Short mmCIF file of N, CA and C in Angstrom, two decimals:
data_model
loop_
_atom_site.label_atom_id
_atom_site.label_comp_id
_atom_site.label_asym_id
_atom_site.label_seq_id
_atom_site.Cartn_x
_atom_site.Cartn_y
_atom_site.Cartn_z
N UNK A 1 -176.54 20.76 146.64
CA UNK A 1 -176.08 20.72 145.26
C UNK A 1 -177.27 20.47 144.32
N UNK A 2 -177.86 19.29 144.80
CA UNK A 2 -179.24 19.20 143.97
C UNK A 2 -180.42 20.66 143.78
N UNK A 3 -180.47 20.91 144.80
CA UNK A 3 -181.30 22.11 145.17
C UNK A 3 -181.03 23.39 144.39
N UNK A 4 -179.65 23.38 144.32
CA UNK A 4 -179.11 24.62 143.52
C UNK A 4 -179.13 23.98 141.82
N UNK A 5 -178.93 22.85 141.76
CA UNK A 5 -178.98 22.82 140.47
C UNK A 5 -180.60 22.86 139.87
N UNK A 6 -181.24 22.20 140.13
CA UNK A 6 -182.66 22.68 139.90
C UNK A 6 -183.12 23.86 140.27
N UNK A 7 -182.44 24.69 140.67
CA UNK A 7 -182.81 26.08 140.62
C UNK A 7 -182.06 26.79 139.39
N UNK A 8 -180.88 26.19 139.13
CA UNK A 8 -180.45 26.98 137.98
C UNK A 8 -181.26 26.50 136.52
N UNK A 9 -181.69 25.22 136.52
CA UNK A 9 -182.76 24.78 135.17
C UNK A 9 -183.76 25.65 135.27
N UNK A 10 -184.61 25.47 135.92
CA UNK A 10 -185.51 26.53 136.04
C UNK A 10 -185.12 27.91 136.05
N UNK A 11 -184.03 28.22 136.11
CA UNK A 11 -183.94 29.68 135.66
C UNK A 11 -183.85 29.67 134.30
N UNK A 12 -183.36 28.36 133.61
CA UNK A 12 -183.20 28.45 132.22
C UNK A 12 -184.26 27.87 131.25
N UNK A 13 -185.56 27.71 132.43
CA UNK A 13 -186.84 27.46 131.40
C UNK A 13 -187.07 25.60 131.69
N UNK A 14 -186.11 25.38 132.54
CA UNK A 14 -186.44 23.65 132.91
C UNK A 14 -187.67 23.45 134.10
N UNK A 15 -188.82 23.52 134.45
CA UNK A 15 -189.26 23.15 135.37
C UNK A 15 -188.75 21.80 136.21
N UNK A 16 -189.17 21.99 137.42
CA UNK A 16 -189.51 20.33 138.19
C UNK A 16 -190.30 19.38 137.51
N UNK A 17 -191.38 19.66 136.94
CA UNK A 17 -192.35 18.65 136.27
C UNK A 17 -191.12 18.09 134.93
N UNK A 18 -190.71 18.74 134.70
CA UNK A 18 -189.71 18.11 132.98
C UNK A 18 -188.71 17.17 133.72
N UNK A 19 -188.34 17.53 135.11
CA UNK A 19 -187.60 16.28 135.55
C UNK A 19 -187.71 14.98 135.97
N UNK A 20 -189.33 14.52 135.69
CA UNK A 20 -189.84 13.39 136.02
C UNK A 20 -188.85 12.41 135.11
N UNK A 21 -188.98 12.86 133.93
CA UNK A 21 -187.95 11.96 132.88
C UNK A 21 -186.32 11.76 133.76
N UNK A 22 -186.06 12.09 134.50
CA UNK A 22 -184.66 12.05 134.86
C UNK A 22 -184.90 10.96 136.19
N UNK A 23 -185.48 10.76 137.04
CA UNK A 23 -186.16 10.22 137.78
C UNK A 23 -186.66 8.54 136.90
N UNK A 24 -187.34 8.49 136.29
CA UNK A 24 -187.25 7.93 135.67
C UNK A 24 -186.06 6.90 134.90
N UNK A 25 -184.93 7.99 134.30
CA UNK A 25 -184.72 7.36 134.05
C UNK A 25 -183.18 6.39 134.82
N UNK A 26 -183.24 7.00 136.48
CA UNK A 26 -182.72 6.89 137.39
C UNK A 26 -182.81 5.56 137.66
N UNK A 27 -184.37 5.46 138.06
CA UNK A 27 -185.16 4.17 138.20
C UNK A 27 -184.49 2.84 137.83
N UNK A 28 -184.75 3.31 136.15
CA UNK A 28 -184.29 2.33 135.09
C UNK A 28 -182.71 1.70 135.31
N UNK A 29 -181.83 3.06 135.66
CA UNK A 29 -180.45 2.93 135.84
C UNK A 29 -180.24 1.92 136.57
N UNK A 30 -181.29 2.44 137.53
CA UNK A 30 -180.59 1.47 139.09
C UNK A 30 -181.27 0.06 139.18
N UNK A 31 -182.04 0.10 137.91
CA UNK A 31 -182.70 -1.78 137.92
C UNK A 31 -181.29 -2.28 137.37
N UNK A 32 -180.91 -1.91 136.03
CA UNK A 32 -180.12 -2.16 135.67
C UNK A 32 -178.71 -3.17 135.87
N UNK A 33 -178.22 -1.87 136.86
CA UNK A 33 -177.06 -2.25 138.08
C UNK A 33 -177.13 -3.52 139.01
N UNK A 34 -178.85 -3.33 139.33
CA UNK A 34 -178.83 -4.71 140.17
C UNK A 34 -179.06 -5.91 139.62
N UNK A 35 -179.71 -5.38 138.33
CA UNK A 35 -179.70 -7.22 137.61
C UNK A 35 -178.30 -7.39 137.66
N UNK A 36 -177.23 -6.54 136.79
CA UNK A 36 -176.21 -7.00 136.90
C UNK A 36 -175.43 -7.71 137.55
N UNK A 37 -175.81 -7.07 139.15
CA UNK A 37 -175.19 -7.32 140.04
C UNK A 37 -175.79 -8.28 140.75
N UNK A 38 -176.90 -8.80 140.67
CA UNK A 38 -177.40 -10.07 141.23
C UNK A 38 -176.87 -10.77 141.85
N UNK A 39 -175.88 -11.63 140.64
CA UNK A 39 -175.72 -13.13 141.11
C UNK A 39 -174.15 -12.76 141.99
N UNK A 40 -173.71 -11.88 142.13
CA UNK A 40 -172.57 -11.40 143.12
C UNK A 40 -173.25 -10.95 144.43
N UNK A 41 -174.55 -10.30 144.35
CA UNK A 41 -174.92 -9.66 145.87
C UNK A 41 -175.88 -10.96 146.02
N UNK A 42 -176.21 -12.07 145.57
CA UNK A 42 -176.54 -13.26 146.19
C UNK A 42 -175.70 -14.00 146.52
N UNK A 43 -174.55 -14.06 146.39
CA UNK A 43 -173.86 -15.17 146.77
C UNK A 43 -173.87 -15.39 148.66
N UNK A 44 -175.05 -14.68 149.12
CA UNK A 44 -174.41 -14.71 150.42
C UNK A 44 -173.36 -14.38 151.47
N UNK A 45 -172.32 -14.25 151.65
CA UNK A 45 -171.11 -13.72 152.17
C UNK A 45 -171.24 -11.78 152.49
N UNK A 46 -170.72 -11.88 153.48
CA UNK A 46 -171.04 -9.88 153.47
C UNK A 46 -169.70 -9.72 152.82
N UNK A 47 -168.96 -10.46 152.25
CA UNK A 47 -167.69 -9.39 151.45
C UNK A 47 -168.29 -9.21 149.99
N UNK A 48 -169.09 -10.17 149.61
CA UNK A 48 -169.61 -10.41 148.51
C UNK A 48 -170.64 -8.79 148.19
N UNK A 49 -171.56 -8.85 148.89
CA UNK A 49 -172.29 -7.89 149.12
C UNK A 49 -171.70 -6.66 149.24
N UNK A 50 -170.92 -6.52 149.69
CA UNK A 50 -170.02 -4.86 149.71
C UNK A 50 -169.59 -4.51 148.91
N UNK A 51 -168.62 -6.09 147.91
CA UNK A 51 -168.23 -5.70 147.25
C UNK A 51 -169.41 -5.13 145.86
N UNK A 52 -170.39 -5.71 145.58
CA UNK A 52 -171.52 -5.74 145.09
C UNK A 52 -171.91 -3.99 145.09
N UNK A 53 -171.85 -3.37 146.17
CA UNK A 53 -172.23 -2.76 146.62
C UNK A 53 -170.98 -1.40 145.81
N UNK A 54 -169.59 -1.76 145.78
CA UNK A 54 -168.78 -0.61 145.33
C UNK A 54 -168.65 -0.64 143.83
N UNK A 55 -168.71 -1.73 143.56
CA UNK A 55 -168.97 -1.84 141.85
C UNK A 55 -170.10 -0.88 141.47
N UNK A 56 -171.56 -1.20 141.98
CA UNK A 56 -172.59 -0.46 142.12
C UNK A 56 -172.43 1.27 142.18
N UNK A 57 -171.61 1.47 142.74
CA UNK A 57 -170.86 2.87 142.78
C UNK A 57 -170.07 3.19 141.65
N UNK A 58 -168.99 2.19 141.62
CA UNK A 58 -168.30 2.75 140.13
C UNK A 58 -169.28 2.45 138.75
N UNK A 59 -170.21 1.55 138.38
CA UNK A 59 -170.91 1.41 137.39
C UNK A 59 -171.73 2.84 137.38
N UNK A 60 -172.34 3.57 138.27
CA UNK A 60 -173.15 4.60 138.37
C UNK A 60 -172.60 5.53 137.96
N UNK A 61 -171.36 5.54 138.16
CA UNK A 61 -170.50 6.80 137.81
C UNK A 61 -170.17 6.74 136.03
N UNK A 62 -169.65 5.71 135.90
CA UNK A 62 -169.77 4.99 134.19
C UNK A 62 -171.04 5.91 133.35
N UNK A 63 -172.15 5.22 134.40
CA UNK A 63 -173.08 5.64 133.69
C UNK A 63 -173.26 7.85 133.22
N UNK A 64 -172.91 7.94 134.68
CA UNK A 64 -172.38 9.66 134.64
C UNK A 64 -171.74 10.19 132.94
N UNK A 65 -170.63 9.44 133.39
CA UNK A 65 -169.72 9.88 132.23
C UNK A 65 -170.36 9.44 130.71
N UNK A 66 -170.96 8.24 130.46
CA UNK A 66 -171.50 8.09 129.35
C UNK A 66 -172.78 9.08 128.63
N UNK A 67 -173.41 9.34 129.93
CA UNK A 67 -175.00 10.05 129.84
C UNK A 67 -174.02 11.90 129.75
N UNK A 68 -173.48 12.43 130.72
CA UNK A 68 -173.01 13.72 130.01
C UNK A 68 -172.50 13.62 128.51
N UNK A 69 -171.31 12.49 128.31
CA UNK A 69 -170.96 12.44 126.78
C UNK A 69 -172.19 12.55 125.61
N UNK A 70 -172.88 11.60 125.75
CA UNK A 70 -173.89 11.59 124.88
C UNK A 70 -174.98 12.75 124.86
N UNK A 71 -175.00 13.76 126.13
CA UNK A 71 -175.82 14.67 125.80
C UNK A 71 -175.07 15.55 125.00
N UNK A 72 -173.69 15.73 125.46
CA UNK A 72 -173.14 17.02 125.13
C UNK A 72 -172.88 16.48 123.50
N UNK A 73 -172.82 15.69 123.08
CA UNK A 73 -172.73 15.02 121.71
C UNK A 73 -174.19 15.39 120.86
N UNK A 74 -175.39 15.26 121.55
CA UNK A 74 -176.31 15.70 121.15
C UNK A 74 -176.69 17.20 121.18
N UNK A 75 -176.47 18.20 122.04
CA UNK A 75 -176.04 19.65 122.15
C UNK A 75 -175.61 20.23 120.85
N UNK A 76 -174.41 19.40 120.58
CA UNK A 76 -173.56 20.25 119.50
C UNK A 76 -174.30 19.68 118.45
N UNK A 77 -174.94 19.02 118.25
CA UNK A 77 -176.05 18.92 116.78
C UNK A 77 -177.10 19.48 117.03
N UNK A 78 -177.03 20.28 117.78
CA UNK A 78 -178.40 21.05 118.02
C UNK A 78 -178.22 22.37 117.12
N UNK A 79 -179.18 22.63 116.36
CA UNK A 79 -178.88 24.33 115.60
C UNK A 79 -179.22 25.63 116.25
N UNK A 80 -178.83 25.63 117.35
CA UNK A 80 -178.73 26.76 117.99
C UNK A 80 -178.41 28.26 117.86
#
């Protein structure tokens, strides 16, 4: 899926090098999540931690839905 989708940017003028920013800001995402999630995936306990662990999943997805909204929000102010 990844593979094909970076093949379709680059058909549309996106290189690999322009995706460092996405990577990036992946990075950032996933510090994020774990500060959040800290003082729950320290508590010690492995239910604690798992659970730590599926929040971590649904927050990522959050983040999905917020980051398409806001591009496609920025798109349509684009003068195309």
């Amino acid at each position: 899926v990844m593979l094909r989708s970076v093949a379709q940017l680059h058909r549309s003028g996106i290189n690999p090098r322009h995706l460092r920013v996405f990577r990036q800001m992946a990075s950032r995402e996933a510090a994020l999540i774990e500060s959040a999630l800290l003082p729950l995936s320290r508590r010690g306990d492995v239910g604690s931690k798992a659970r730590a662990n599926e929040i971590a999943g649904d927050v990522a997805e959050s983040f999905d839905v917020v980051r398409r909204m806001l591009s496609r929000q920025a798109i349509a102010r684009l003068d195309l």
